[in-house]
Short mmCIF file of C-alpha atoms in Angstrom, two decimals:
data_model
loop_
_atom_site.label_atom_id
_atom_site.label_comp_id
_atom_site.label_asym_id
_atom_site.label_seq_id
_atom_site.Cartn_x
_atom_site.Cartn_y
_atom_site.Cartn_z
CA MET A 1 127.13 140.50 -63.54
CA ASP A 2 130.49 141.23 -62.07
CA ASN A 3 130.66 138.05 -60.04
CA GLN A 4 129.93 135.75 -62.96
CA CYS A 5 132.70 133.73 -64.48
CA ASP A 6 133.70 134.08 -68.14
CA ILE A 7 131.69 131.00 -69.16
CA CYS A 8 128.55 132.31 -67.58
CA LYS A 9 129.10 135.68 -69.16
CA LYS A 10 129.42 134.06 -72.55
CA GLU A 11 126.25 132.08 -72.21
CA ALA A 12 124.49 135.24 -71.22
CA THR A 13 122.48 133.67 -68.54
CA GLU A 14 121.41 135.04 -65.21
CA MET A 15 122.04 131.78 -63.41
CA TYR A 16 125.31 131.11 -61.75
CA CYS A 17 127.31 128.15 -62.21
CA GLN A 18 128.46 126.11 -59.33
CA ALA A 19 131.89 127.63 -59.48
CA CYS A 20 130.47 131.09 -59.46
CA ILE A 21 128.25 130.26 -56.59
CA ASP A 22 131.12 128.77 -54.65
CA ASP A 23 133.24 131.70 -55.51
CA GLN A 24 130.56 134.12 -54.48
CA ILE A 25 129.97 132.16 -51.26
CA GLN A 26 133.68 132.30 -50.61
CA GLN A 27 133.71 136.02 -51.15
CA GLU A 28 130.68 136.53 -48.93
CA THR A 29 132.25 134.30 -46.33
CA GLU A 30 135.44 136.30 -46.40
CA ARG A 31 133.50 139.52 -46.31
CA ILE A 32 131.46 138.20 -43.37
CA GLN A 33 134.63 137.12 -41.61
CA LEU A 34 136.10 140.52 -42.25
CA MET A 35 132.98 142.14 -40.91
CA ASN A 36 133.03 139.78 -37.92
CA SER A 37 136.65 140.70 -37.33
CA GLN A 38 135.77 144.33 -37.56
CA ILE A 39 132.80 143.75 -35.28
CA ARG A 40 135.06 142.01 -32.77
CA GLN A 41 137.47 144.90 -32.95
CA TYR A 42 134.59 147.28 -32.52
CA ASN A 43 133.36 145.23 -29.58
CA LEU A 44 136.81 145.21 -28.02
CA GLN A 45 137.02 148.91 -28.54
CA ASN A 46 133.57 149.27 -27.07
CA GLU A 47 134.54 147.10 -24.14
CA LYS A 48 137.66 149.17 -23.61
CA LEU A 49 135.62 152.28 -23.99
CA ASP A 50 133.02 150.95 -21.57
CA GLN A 51 135.77 150.04 -19.11
CA GLU A 52 137.29 153.45 -19.47
CA ILE A 53 133.91 155.06 -19.09
CA LYS A 54 133.26 152.91 -16.03
CA ARG A 55 136.68 153.75 -14.61
CA MET A 56 136.07 157.42 -15.26
CA GLN A 57 132.65 157.12 -13.67
CA GLU A 58 134.16 155.39 -10.67
CA ILE A 59 136.81 158.09 -10.40
CA LYS A 60 134.19 160.75 -10.77
CA GLN A 61 131.92 159.02 -8.27
CA ARG A 62 134.83 158.62 -5.82
CA GLN A 63 135.75 162.23 -6.29
CA GLN A 64 132.13 163.20 -5.81
CA THR A 65 131.94 160.94 -2.73
CA GLU A 66 135.15 162.40 -1.30
CA SER A 67 133.99 165.88 -2.05
CA LEU A 68 130.63 165.10 -0.50
CA ASP A 69 132.32 163.70 2.63
CA ASP A 70 134.44 166.82 2.88
CA LYS A 71 131.36 168.93 2.46
CA LYS A 72 129.56 166.82 5.06
CA ILE A 73 132.45 167.23 7.50
CA LYS A 74 132.64 170.94 6.85
CA LEU A 75 128.90 171.22 7.06
CA GLN A 76 128.91 169.27 10.33
CA GLU A 77 131.60 171.56 11.69
CA GLU A 78 129.55 174.57 10.66
CA ILE A 79 126.47 173.00 12.28
CA GLU A 80 128.40 172.36 15.51
CA GLU A 81 129.72 175.92 15.45
CA LEU A 82 126.21 177.24 14.93
CA GLU A 83 124.91 175.02 17.74
CA SER A 84 127.69 176.29 20.00
CA GLN A 85 126.86 179.88 19.13
CA GLU A 86 123.19 179.13 19.66
CA ASN A 87 123.88 177.61 23.10
CA GLN A 88 126.03 180.58 24.00
CA GLN A 89 123.30 182.94 22.85
CA LEU A 90 120.75 180.95 24.85
CA GLN A 91 122.93 181.23 27.94
CA GLU A 92 123.39 184.95 27.38
CA LEU A 93 119.65 185.25 26.81
CA GLN A 94 118.94 183.36 30.03
CA GLN A 95 121.40 185.54 31.92
CA LEU A 96 119.77 188.59 30.41
CA LYS A 97 116.33 187.33 31.43
CA THR A 98 117.59 186.65 34.96
CA LYS A 99 119.12 190.10 35.11
CA ILE A 100 115.94 191.67 33.82
CA ILE A 101 113.90 189.80 36.45
CA TYR A 102 116.38 190.89 39.15
CA LEU A 103 116.30 194.48 37.93
CA GLU A 104 112.52 194.43 37.80
CA LYS A 105 112.37 193.02 41.32
CA SER A 106 115.00 195.52 42.48
CA GLU A 107 113.00 198.28 40.89
CA ASP A 108 109.84 197.04 42.62
CA ASP A 109 111.70 196.83 45.92
CA LEU A 110 113.14 200.28 45.36
CA TRP A 111 109.75 201.78 44.68
CA GLU A 112 108.33 199.96 47.66
CA ARG A 113 111.12 201.33 49.84
CA ILE A 114 110.56 204.81 48.43
CA HIS A 115 106.86 204.43 49.14
CA ASN A 116 107.51 203.21 52.67
CA LEU A 117 110.06 205.96 53.31
CA SER A 118 107.68 208.56 51.97
CA LYS A 119 104.93 207.16 54.16
CA LYS A 120 107.25 207.10 57.15
CA LEU A 121 108.43 210.63 56.41
CA TYR A 122 104.84 211.79 56.29
CA GLN A 123 104.15 210.02 59.58
CA LEU A 124 107.23 211.65 61.09
CA PHE A 125 106.02 215.05 59.96
CA GLN A 126 102.68 214.28 61.58
CA GLN A 127 104.34 213.04 64.73
CA ASN A 128 106.68 216.01 64.87
CA SER A 129 104.00 218.37 66.04
CA VAL A 130 102.78 215.79 68.54
CA ALA A 131 106.36 215.28 69.74
CA ASP A 132 106.81 219.04 70.19
CA ASN A 133 103.72 219.13 72.39
CA GLN A 134 104.88 216.07 74.31
CA LEU A 135 108.33 217.62 74.74
CA GLN A 136 106.82 220.71 76.24
CA GLN A 137 104.76 218.55 78.58
CA LEU A 138 107.83 216.50 79.52
CA ASN A 139 109.87 219.63 80.15
CA SER A 140 107.11 220.89 82.40
CA GLU A 141 107.02 217.54 84.16
CA LEU A 142 110.81 217.58 84.48
CA ASP A 143 110.73 221.01 86.03
CA ARG A 144 108.13 219.73 88.45
CA LEU A 145 110.16 216.63 89.30
CA ASN A 146 113.33 218.65 89.77
CA LYS A 147 111.55 220.51 92.50
CA LEU A 148 110.75 217.27 94.28
CA ASP A 149 113.02 215.45 96.70
CA VAL A 150 112.78 212.20 94.75
CA ILE A 151 115.14 210.11 96.89
CA ASN A 152 113.45 211.17 100.11
CA ASP A 153 110.08 210.28 98.60
CA LEU A 154 111.28 206.85 97.55
CA PHE A 155 113.52 206.02 100.51
CA ARG A 156 112.02 207.23 103.78
CA ILE A 157 114.47 206.80 106.66
CA TYR A 158 113.46 207.23 110.32
CA MET A 159 115.15 206.67 113.66
CA GLN A 160 112.84 204.91 116.10
CA ASP A 161 113.63 204.18 119.75
CA ASP A 162 115.45 200.92 119.15
CA VAL A 163 116.19 200.73 115.44
CA ALA A 164 116.51 202.63 112.17
CA THR A 165 113.92 201.95 109.47
CA ILE A 166 113.91 202.44 105.71
CA ASN A 167 110.51 202.52 104.09
CA GLY A 168 109.04 201.15 107.34
CA LEU A 169 111.40 198.14 107.44
CA ALA A 170 113.59 197.70 110.51
CA LEU A 171 117.31 197.42 109.96
CA GLY A 172 118.48 195.72 113.17
CA LYS A 173 117.24 194.17 116.39
CA LYS A 174 114.13 195.56 118.13
CA GLY A 175 114.59 195.44 121.88
CA ASP A 176 114.77 191.94 123.33
CA THR A 177 112.93 190.27 120.45
CA TYR A 178 114.57 188.05 117.90
CA ILE A 179 115.62 189.60 114.58
CA ASP A 180 112.93 189.34 111.93
CA TRP A 181 115.19 188.29 109.10
CA ASP A 182 112.51 188.61 106.44
CA GLU A 183 112.15 192.29 107.43
CA MET A 184 115.92 192.74 107.80
CA ASN A 185 116.58 191.24 104.36
CA ALA A 186 114.01 193.55 102.75
CA ALA A 187 115.42 196.63 104.55
CA ALA A 188 118.97 195.76 103.42
CA GLY A 189 117.67 195.31 99.85
CA HIS A 190 116.14 198.84 99.92
CA LEU A 191 119.44 200.28 101.19
CA ALA A 192 121.38 198.48 98.42
CA LEU A 193 119.00 199.90 95.82
CA LEU A 194 119.44 203.42 97.24
CA PHE A 195 123.23 203.17 97.06
CA ALA A 196 123.19 201.70 93.54
CA TYR A 197 121.04 204.63 92.43
CA VAL A 198 123.12 207.44 93.96
CA PHE A 199 126.42 205.88 92.84
CA ARG A 200 125.18 205.89 89.27
CA LYS A 201 123.57 209.33 89.53
CA TYR A 202 126.83 210.99 90.58
CA LYS A 203 128.98 208.83 88.25
CA TYR A 204 130.92 207.50 91.18
CA THR A 205 133.45 204.71 90.55
CA THR A 206 133.22 202.21 93.37
CA GLN A 207 136.41 201.28 95.21
CA LYS A 208 135.46 198.14 97.14
CA ILE A 209 132.40 196.92 95.28
CA GLU A 210 132.39 195.56 91.72
CA SER A 211 128.58 195.53 91.44
CA ILE A 212 125.38 195.51 93.46
CA GLU A 213 122.79 192.93 92.47
CA CYS A 214 119.51 194.54 93.53
CA ASN A 215 116.97 191.79 93.97
CA GLY A 216 114.81 192.92 96.88
CA SER A 217 115.14 190.61 99.88
CA ASN A 218 117.76 188.53 98.02
CA SER A 219 120.24 191.22 97.01
CA ARG A 220 123.95 190.46 96.71
CA ILE A 221 127.22 192.40 96.80
CA ILE A 222 130.12 191.44 94.51
CA SER A 223 133.53 192.66 95.68
CA LYS A 224 136.40 193.85 93.49
CA GLU A 225 138.08 190.50 94.24
CA GLY A 226 135.14 188.76 92.55
CA LYS A 227 133.61 187.34 95.72
CA THR A 228 129.83 187.31 96.07
CA PHE A 229 128.24 188.05 99.45
CA ASN A 230 124.58 187.49 100.31
CA LEU A 231 122.96 190.60 101.78
CA PHE A 232 120.39 188.36 103.42
CA CYS A 233 119.96 185.33 105.66
CA ILE A 234 117.72 182.59 104.35
CA THR A 235 116.84 180.90 107.62
CA LYS A 236 114.93 182.60 110.40
CA ALA A 237 117.56 181.46 112.93
CA PRO A 238 120.77 181.62 110.86
CA GLN A 239 124.03 180.01 111.88
CA GLN A 240 127.09 182.11 112.63
CA LYS A 241 128.55 181.57 109.13
CA GLU A 242 125.41 182.88 107.45
CA GLU A 243 125.24 185.88 109.83
CA GLU A 244 128.89 186.70 109.15
CA GLU A 245 128.33 186.61 105.37
CA PHE A 246 125.46 189.08 105.78
CA ASN A 247 127.74 191.19 107.97
CA ASP A 248 130.51 191.15 105.33
CA ALA A 249 128.07 192.24 102.60
CA PHE A 250 126.68 195.05 104.76
CA LEU A 251 130.20 196.10 105.75
CA LEU A 252 131.09 196.47 102.05
CA LEU A 253 128.14 198.86 101.64
CA TYR A 254 129.21 200.81 104.72
CA THR A 255 132.87 201.21 103.68
CA GLU A 256 131.89 202.06 100.10
CA PHE A 257 129.53 204.75 101.40
CA GLN A 258 132.48 206.31 103.26
CA GLN A 259 134.46 206.48 100.00
CA PHE A 260 131.44 207.89 98.21
CA ILE A 261 130.97 210.67 100.79
CA SER A 262 134.65 211.65 100.41
CA TYR A 263 134.18 211.76 96.63
CA MET A 264 131.06 213.92 96.98
CA GLN A 265 132.70 216.36 99.36
CA GLU A 266 135.81 216.79 97.24
CA GLU A 267 134.51 216.50 93.66
CA VAL A 268 130.86 217.60 93.74
CA LEU A 269 129.65 219.53 96.79
CA LEU A 270 132.66 221.81 97.16
CA LYS A 271 132.22 223.07 93.57
CA ARG A 272 128.62 224.02 94.35
CA ASN A 273 129.37 225.43 97.76
CA ILE A 274 127.14 222.85 99.48
CA GLN A 275 127.92 221.88 103.05
CA GLY A 276 128.49 218.12 103.20
CA THR A 277 129.10 217.52 106.90
CA LEU A 278 127.47 214.39 108.35
CA PRO A 279 126.27 214.06 111.97
CA TYR A 280 128.47 211.05 112.80
CA ARG A 281 132.12 210.41 112.01
CA MET A 282 132.79 207.25 110.01
CA ASN A 283 136.21 205.66 110.27
CA GLY A 284 136.93 202.23 108.85
CA GLN A 285 134.57 199.76 110.50
CA LYS A 286 133.47 202.16 113.20
CA ILE A 287 131.05 205.05 113.40
CA ASN A 288 131.98 207.28 116.31
CA GLU A 289 132.81 204.64 118.93
CA ASN A 290 130.40 202.00 117.71
CA ASN A 291 131.68 199.03 115.71
CA ILE A 292 129.60 197.98 112.70
CA ASN A 293 131.44 194.66 112.28
CA ILE A 294 129.84 191.88 114.33
CA ARG A 295 133.06 189.85 114.10
CA GLN A 296 134.67 192.39 116.44
CA ILE A 297 131.76 192.70 118.90
CA GLN A 298 132.02 190.45 121.94
CA ASN A 299 128.74 190.88 123.82
CA GLN A 300 125.23 191.53 122.59
CA LYS A 301 126.59 191.82 119.06
CA TRP A 302 123.28 192.50 117.31
CA GLN A 303 122.17 195.13 119.83
CA GLN A 304 125.48 196.97 119.42
CA TRP A 305 125.39 196.48 115.65
CA THR A 306 121.84 197.92 115.59
CA GLU A 307 123.00 201.00 117.51
CA ALA A 308 125.88 201.52 115.05
CA VAL A 309 123.53 201.09 112.09
CA LYS A 310 121.18 203.77 113.53
CA LYS A 311 124.05 206.28 113.37
CA PHE A 312 125.00 205.05 109.93
CA MET A 313 121.45 205.51 108.68
CA SER A 314 121.38 209.00 110.25
CA ASN A 315 124.33 209.83 107.99
CA VAL A 316 122.46 208.34 105.01
CA LYS A 317 119.41 210.45 105.85
CA LYS A 318 121.62 213.54 106.03
CA PHE A 319 123.06 212.73 102.62
CA ILE A 320 119.53 212.57 101.20
CA GLU A 321 119.03 216.14 102.45
CA ILE A 322 122.32 217.15 100.80
CA ASN A 323 121.16 215.50 97.57
CA ALA A 324 117.99 217.63 97.66
CA GLN A 325 120.14 220.80 97.89
CA PHE A 326 122.16 219.57 94.93
CA ASP A 327 119.00 218.96 92.85
CA GLN A 328 117.69 222.45 93.63
CA GLN A 329 120.78 223.97 92.01
CA LEU A 330 120.28 222.12 88.71
#
C-alpha cells in the first residue's frame, strides 16, 4: 500500500503501524483541512454570488417596480384621458338627445300648425261663399240706409210754444215753471252726442273743444285749455256757480257749432253745390239779437236763454236737413 512505511512494506502485512496510522491521519487531516478551506472559499464565493444575485434581483425588482410605476402613471393618464373623452362624448350625446327631442317637438308643432292652418284655410274657403252672400246683403242694407235720414231719425228736434225739444226732452224753461234739470241734463246730453257724431262724420277738427265726453245726463265738455265743464246740474235747484258751469259748457258747444258750420260751408257743401244757409245768424255769443250766455243776461235769464236756444236748435234742425242732402249725393 502506498501509505505504508518501509518497515510495514517489508513485513508484508496489511496492518499499519502506529507511525503509518499517524501519518495517514495527518495526511487525511491536512486533506480535510484543505477541503474545508476550499469549502470555505466556495462558501464565500457562494455568499458573494448570492449577494450579487440578490443585488441584481433587487436592481431588477427596483427597475421592474419603477417601470411598473411609470406604466401605472401612464396607464392612469390614459384612463383619465379616456374618461375625459367619455364625459365629453356623453355631453355631446346628451346635447344631441336634447336637440333631437327639440327637433321632434318642433316637427310635431310644425305639423300641428300646418294642420291648423290647413283646417283654417278650409274654413276660410267655406266662409268665403258665406261672406260673399253677407257682403251682398250688407251692400243692399247700406244702400237702404243711405236713403234714410239717419240723424233726423235718431235726433228729432221740434220747436214747441215755449221751448225747443230734442227727442222729446225740453232744452230750456217751460213758461213760468221751474226748470226740470233732470230733463234739461238729458236733452243737453243728446245734443252733445249729436255734435260728437257729426264732427267725426265730417272729419272736423274742433277749435274750442278738446273732447266731448258723452255720458247721457252726465256729459262733460273738455276745452282746449284742458278745463272740464259739466253739461249738467246735479241739484234740482242749483246755485249760481253750478248754473254758470252748465252755461259755460253749453256755450262751448254753441261756439264750436258756429266754427263747424263755417267749415261745412267752405270745405264740404260748396264743393257739392249744396245750399248751407241757416235761418238764424250766429255771431259770437249771440244768435240774432238774443244772448245765449246767461252771464250777460240781466233779467229773466233762463227765459231769454230758452228763447235763444230755440233759435239755435232751429239752426241745428236745418243742418240735419242739409246733412240729408249731403247723404243723398253719396
